[in-house]
PDB file of C-alpha atoms in Angstrom:
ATOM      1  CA  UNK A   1       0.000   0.000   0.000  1.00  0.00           C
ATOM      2  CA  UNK A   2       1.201   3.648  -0.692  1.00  0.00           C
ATOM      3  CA  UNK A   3       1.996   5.780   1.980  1.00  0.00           C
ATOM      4  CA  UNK A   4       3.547   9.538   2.278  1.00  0.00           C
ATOM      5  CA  UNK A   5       5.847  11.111   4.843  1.00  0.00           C
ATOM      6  CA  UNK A   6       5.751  13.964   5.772  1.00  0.00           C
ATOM      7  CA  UNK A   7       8.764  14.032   8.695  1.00  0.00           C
ATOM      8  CA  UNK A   8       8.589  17.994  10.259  1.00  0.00           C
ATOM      9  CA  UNK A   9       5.454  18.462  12.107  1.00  0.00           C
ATOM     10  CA  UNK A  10       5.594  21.985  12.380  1.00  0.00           C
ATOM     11  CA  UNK A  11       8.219  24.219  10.951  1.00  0.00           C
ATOM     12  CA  UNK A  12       9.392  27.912  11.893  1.00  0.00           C
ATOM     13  CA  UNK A  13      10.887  30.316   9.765  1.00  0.00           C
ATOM     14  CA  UNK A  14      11.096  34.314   9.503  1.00  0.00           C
ATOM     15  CA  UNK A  15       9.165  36.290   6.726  1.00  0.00           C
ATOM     16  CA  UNK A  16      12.200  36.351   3.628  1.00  0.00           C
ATOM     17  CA  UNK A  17      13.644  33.337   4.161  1.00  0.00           C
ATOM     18  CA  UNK A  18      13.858  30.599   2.091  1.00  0.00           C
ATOM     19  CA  UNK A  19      11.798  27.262   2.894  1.00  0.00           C
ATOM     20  CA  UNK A  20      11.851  23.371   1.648  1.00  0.00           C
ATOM     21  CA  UNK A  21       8.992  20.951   3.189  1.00  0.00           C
ATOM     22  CA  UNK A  22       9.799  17.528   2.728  1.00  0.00           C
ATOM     23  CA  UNK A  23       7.745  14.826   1.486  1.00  0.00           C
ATOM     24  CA  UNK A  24       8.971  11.090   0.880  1.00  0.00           C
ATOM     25  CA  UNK A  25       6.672   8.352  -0.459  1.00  0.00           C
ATOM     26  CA  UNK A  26       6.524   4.934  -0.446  1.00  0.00           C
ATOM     27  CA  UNK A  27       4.991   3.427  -3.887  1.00  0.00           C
ATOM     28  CA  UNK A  28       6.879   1.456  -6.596  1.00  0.00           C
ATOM     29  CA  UNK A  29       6.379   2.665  -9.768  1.00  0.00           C
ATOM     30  CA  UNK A  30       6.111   6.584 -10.489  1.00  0.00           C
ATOM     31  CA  UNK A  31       3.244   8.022  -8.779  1.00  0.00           C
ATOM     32  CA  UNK A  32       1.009  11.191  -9.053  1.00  0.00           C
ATOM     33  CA  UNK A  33       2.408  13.523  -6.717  1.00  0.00           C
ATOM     34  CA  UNK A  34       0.213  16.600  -5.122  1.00  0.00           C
ATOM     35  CA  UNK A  35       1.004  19.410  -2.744  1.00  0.00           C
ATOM     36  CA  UNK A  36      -2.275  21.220  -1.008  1.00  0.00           C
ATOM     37  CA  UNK A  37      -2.328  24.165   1.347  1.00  0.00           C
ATOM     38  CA  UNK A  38      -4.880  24.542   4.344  1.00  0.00           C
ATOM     39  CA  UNK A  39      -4.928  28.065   5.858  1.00  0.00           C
ATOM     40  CA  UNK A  40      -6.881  28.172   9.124  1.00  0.00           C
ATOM     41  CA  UNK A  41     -10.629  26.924   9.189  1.00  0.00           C
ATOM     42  CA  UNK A  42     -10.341  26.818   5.748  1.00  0.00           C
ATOM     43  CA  UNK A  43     -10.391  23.715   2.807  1.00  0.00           C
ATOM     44  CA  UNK A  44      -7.552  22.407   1.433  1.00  0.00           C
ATOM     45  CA  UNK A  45      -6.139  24.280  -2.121  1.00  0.00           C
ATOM     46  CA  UNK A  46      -3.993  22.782  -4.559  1.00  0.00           C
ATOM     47  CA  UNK A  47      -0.704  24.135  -4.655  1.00  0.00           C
ATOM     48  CA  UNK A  48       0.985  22.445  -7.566  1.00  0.00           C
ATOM     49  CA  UNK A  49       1.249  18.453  -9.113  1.00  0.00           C
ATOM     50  CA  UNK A  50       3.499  15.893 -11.132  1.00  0.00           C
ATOM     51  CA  UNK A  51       2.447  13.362 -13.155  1.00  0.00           C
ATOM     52  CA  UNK A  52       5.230  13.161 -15.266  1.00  0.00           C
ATOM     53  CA  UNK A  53       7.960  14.961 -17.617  1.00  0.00           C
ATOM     54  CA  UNK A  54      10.059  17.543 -16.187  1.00  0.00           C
ATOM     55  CA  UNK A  55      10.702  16.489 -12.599  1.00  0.00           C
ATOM     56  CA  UNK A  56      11.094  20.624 -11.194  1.00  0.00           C
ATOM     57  CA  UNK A  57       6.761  21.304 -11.373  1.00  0.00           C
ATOM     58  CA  UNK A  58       6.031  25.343 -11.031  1.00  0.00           C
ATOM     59  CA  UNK A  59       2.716  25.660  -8.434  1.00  0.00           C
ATOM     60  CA  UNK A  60       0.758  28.747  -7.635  1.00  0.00           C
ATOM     61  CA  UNK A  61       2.237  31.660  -4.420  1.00  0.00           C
ATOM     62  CA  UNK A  62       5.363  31.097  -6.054  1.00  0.00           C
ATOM     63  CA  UNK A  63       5.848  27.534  -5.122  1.00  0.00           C
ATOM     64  CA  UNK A  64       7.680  25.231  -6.921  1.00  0.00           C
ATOM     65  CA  UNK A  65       8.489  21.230  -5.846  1.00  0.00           C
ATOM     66  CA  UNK A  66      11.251  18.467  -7.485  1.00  0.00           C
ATOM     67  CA  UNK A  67      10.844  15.116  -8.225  1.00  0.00           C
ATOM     68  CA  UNK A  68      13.370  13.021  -6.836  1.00  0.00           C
ATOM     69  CA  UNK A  69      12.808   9.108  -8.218  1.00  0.00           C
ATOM     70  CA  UNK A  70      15.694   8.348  -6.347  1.00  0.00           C
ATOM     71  CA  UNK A  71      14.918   9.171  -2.925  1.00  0.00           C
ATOM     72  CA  UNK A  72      11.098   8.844  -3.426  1.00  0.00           C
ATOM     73  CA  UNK A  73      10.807  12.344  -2.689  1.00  0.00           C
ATOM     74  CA  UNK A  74       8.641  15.579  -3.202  1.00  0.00           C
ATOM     75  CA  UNK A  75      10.140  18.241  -1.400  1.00  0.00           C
ATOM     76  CA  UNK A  76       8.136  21.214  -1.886  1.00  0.00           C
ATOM     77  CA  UNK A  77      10.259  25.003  -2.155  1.00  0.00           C
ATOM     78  CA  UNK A  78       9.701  28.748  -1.504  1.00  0.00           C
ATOM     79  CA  UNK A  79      12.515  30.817  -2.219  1.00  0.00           C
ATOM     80  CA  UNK A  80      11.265  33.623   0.283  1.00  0.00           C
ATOM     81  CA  UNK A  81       8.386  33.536   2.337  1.00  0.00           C
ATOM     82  CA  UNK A  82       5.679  35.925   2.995  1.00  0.00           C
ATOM     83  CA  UNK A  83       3.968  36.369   6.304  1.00  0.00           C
ATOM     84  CA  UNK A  84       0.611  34.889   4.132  1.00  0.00           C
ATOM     85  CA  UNK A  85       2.226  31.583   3.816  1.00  0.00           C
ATOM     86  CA  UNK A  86       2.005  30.802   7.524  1.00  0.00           C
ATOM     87  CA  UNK A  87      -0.508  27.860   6.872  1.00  0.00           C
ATOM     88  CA  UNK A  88      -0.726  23.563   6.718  1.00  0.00           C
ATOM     89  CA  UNK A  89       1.034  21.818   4.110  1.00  0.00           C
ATOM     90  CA  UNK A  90       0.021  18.892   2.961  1.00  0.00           C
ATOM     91  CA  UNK A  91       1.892  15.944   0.344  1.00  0.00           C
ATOM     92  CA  UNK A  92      -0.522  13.419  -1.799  1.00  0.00           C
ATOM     93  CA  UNK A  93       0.226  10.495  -3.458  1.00  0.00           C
ATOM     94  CA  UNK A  94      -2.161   8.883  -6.145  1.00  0.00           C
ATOM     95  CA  UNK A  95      -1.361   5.428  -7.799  1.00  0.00           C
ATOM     96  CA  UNK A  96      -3.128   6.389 -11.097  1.00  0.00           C
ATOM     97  CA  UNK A  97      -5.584   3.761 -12.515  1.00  0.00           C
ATOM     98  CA  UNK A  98      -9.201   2.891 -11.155  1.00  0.00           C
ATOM     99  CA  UNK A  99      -7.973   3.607  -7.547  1.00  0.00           C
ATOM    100  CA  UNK A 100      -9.839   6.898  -6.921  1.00  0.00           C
ATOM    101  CA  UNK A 101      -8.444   7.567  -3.586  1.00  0.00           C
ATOM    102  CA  UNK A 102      -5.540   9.964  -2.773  1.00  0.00           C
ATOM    103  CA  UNK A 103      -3.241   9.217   0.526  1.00  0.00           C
ATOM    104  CA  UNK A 104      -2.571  11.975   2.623  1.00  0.00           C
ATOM    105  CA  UNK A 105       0.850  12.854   4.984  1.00  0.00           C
ATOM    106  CA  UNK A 106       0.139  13.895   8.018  1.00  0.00           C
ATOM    107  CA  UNK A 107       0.929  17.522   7.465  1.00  0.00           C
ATOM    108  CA  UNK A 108       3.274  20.355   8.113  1.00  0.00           C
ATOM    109  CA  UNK A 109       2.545  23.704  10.252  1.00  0.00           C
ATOM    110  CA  UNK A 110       4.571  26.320   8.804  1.00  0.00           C
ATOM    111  CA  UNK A 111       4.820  29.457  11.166  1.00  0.00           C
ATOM    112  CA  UNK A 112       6.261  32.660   9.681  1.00  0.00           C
ATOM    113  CA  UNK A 113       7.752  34.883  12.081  1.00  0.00           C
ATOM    114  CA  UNK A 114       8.071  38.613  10.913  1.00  0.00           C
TER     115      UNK A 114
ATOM    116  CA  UNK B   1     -12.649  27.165 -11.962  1.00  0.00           C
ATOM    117  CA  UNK B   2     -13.811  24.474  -9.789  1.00  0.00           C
ATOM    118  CA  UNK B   3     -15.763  24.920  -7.096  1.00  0.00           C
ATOM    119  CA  UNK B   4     -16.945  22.637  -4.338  1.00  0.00           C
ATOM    120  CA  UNK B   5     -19.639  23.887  -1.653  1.00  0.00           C
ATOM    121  CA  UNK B   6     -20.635  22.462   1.608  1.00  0.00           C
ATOM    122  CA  UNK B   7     -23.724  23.451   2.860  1.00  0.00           C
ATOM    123  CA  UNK B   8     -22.524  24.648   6.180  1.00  0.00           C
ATOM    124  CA  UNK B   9     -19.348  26.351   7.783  1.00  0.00           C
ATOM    125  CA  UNK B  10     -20.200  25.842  11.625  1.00  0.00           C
ATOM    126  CA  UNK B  11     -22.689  23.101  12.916  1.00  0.00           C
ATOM    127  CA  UNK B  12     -23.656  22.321  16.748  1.00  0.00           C
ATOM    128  CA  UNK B  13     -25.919  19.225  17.239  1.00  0.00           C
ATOM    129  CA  UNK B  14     -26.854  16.874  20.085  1.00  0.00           C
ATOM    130  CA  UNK B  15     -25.975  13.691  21.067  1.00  0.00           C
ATOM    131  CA  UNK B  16     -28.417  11.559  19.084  1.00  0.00           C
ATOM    132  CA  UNK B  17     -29.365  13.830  16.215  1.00  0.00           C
ATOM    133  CA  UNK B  18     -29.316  12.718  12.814  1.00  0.00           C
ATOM    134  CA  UNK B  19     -26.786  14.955  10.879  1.00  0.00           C
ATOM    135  CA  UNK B  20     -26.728  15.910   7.005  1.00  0.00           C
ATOM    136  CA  UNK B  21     -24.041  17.694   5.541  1.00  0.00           C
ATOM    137  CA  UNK B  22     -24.357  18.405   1.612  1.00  0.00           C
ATOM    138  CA  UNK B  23     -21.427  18.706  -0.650  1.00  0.00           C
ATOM    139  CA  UNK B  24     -22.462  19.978  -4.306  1.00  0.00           C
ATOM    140  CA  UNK B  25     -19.767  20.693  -7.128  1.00  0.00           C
ATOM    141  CA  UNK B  26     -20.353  22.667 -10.419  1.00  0.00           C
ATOM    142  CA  UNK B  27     -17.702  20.512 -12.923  1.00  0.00           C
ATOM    143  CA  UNK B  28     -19.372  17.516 -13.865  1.00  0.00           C
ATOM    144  CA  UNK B  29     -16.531  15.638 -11.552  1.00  0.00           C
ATOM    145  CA  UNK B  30     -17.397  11.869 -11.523  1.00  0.00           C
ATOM    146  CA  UNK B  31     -15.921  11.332  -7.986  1.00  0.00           C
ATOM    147  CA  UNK B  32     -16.915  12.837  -5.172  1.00  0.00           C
ATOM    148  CA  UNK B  33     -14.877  12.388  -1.027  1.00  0.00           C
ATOM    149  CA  UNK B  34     -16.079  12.760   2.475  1.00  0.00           C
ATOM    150  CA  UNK B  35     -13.119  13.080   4.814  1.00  0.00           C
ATOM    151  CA  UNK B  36     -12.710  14.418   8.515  1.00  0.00           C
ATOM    152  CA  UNK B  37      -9.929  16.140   9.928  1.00  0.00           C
ATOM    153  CA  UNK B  38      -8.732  15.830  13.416  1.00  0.00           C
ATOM    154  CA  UNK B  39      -5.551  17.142  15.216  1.00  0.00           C
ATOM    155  CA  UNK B  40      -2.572  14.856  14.856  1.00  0.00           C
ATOM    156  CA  UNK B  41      -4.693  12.436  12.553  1.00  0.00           C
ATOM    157  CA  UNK B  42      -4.622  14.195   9.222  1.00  0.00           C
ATOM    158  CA  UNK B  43      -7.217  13.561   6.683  1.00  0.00           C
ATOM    159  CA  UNK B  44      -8.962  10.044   6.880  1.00  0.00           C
ATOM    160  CA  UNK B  45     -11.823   9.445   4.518  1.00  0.00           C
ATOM    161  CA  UNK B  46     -14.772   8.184   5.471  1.00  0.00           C
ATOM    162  CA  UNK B  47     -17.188   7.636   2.154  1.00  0.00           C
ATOM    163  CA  UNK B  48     -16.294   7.913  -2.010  1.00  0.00           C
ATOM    164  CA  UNK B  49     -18.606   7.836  -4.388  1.00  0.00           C
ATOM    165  CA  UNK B  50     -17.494   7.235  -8.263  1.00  0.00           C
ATOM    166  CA  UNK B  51     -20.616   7.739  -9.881  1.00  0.00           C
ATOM    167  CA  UNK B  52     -24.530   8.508  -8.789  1.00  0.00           C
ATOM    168  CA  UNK B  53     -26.000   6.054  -6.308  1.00  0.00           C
ATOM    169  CA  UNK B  54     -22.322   4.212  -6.186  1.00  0.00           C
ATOM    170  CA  UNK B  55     -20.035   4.612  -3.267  1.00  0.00           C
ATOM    171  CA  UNK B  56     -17.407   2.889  -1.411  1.00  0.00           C
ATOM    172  CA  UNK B  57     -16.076   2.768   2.157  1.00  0.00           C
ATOM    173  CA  UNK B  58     -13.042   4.606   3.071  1.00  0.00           C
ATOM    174  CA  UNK B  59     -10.958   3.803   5.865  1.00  0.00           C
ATOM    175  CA  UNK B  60     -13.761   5.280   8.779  1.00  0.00           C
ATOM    176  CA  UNK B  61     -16.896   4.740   7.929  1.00  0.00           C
ATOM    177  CA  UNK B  62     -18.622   3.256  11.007  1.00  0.00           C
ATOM    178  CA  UNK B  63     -21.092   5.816  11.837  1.00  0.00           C
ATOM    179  CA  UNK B  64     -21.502   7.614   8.972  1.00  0.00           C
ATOM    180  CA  UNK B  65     -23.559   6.819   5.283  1.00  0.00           C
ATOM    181  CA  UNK B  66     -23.637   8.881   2.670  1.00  0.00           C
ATOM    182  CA  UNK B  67     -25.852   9.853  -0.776  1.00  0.00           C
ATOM    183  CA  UNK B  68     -25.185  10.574  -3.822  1.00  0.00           C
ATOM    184  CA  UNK B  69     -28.980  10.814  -5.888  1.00  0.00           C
ATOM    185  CA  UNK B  70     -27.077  13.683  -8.394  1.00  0.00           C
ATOM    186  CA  UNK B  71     -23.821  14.006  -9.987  1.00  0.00           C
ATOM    187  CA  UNK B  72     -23.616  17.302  -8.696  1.00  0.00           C
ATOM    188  CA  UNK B  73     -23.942  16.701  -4.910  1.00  0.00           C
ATOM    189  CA  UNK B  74     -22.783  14.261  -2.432  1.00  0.00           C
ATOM    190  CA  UNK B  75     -24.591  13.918   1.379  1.00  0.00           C
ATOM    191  CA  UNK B  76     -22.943  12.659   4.272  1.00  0.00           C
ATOM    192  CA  UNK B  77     -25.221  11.531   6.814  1.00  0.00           C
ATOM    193  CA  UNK B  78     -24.656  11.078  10.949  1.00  0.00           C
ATOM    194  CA  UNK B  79     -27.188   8.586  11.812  1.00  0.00           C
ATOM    195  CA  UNK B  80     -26.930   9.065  15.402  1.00  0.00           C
ATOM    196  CA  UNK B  81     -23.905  11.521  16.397  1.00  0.00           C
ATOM    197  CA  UNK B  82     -21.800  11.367  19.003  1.00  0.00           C
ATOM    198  CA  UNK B  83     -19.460  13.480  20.589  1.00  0.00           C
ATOM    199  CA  UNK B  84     -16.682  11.513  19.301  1.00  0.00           C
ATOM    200  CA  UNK B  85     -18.420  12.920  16.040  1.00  0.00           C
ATOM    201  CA  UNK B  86     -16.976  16.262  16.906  1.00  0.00           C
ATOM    202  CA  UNK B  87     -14.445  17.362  13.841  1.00  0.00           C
ATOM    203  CA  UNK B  88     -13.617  18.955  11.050  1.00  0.00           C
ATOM    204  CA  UNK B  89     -15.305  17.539   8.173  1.00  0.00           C
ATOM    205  CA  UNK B  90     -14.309  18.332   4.020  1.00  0.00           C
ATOM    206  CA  UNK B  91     -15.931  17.462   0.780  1.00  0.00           C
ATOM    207  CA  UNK B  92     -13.852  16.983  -2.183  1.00  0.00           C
ATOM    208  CA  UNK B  93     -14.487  16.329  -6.154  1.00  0.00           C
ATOM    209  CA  UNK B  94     -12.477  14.759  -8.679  1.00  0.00           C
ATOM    210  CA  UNK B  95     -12.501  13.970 -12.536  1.00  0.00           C
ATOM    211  CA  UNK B  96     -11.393  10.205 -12.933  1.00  0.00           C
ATOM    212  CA  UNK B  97      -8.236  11.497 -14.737  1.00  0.00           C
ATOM    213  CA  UNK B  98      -6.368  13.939 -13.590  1.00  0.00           C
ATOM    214  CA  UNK B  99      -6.572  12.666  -9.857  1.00  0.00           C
ATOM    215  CA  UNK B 100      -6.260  15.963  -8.112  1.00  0.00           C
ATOM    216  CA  UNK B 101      -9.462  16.377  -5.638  1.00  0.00           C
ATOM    217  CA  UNK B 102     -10.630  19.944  -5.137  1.00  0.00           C
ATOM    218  CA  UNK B 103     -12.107  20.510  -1.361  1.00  0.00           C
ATOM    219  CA  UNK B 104     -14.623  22.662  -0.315  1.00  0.00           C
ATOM    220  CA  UNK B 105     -14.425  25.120   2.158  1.00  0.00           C
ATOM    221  CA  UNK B 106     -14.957  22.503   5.568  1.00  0.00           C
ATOM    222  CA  UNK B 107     -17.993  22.273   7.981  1.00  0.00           C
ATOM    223  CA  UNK B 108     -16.555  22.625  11.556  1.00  0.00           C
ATOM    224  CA  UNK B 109     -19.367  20.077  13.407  1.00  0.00           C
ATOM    225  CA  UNK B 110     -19.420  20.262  17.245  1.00  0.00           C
ATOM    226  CA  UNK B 111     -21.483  17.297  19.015  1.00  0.00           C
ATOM    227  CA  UNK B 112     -22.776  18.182  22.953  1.00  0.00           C
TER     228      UNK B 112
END
């Protein structure tokens, strides 16, 4: 069964500095790879996805994540973040075919201090 | 673009009420999610449906059912809640290809 790591539970960092969330998965061939956001009280938004091709995917905010095959990874990246980022980050995994469901990681609190 | 409602934001029922919460989406999407959300347990999904009247259990379902009479909307139903009821609970919509799920906007149910 597929599974997704997501190892920092919650994450600190001031407002301009750059930020990497880490994601590893645990699937065996190449999966569908997602990365939502969930700011307070709110629903989850789609950030950005990879399916296949070019492994560095461009999201929305000014995201961007990378593909690693060989360390089953989907860190996601921010060169500098904005007090508006401070929100819960979440990695997906799909196995593509008729399996409808996504799997979640846990999530990761980001906290942006000014 | 997509969009997903849920009929409420904020609920607060009693112990032993039946509950409906109502999910509709505007893009045709052929696959439609109930999850809850709880502190430290992520997202666990409780009901999919992949097409009208057709669903399929997710990995919580005891105490819940669900509906799905239209494309369009997708009902999750508390038979009898419980406190341990009490969450956060999203709606999501897919296509069956691309996967991505869009959520709607959460209904934050409290159970006394």
């Amino acid at each position: 069964a597929q599974s997704v790591t997501q190892p920092d539970i919650h994450i600190t960092v001031s407002e301009g500095a750059s930020l990497e969330l880490r994601c590893n998965y645990s699937y065996g061939a190449t999966p569908y790879l997602f990365w939502y956001v969930q700011s307070p009280g709110q629903g989850l938004q789609l950030l950005l996805k990879y399916f296949s091709g070019d492994t560095l995917v461009q999201g929305i905010k000014g995201f961007e994540a990378e593909f690693k095959r060989s360390q089953s990874s989907f860190n996601l990246r921010k060169p500098s973040v904005h007090w508006s980022d401070a929100a819960e980050y979440f990695c997906a995994v799909h196995s593509g075919g008729s399996n409808y469901k996504l799997t979640f990681g846990k999530g990761t609190l980001l906290t942006v201090n000014p | 673009d997509v969009k997903v409602t849920q009929s409420s934001r904020y609920l607060v029922k009693r112990t032993g009420e039946k509950v409906f919460l109502e999910c509709v989406q505007d893009m045709d999407h052929e696959n439609m999610f109930w999850y809850r959300q709880d502190p430290g347990l992520g997202l666990r999904l409780i009901y999919f449906s992949y097409d009208v009247k057709m669903k399929e259990k997710g990995d919580i379902p005891e105490g819940y059912s669900v509906s799905r009479e239209k494309k369009e909307r997708f009902s999750l139903i508390l038979e009898s809640a419980s406190t341990n009821q009490t969450s956060m609970y999203l709606c999501a919509s897919s296509a069956v290809s691309p996967y991505e799920q869009y959520f709607g906007p959460g209904t934050r149910l409290t159970v006394t």
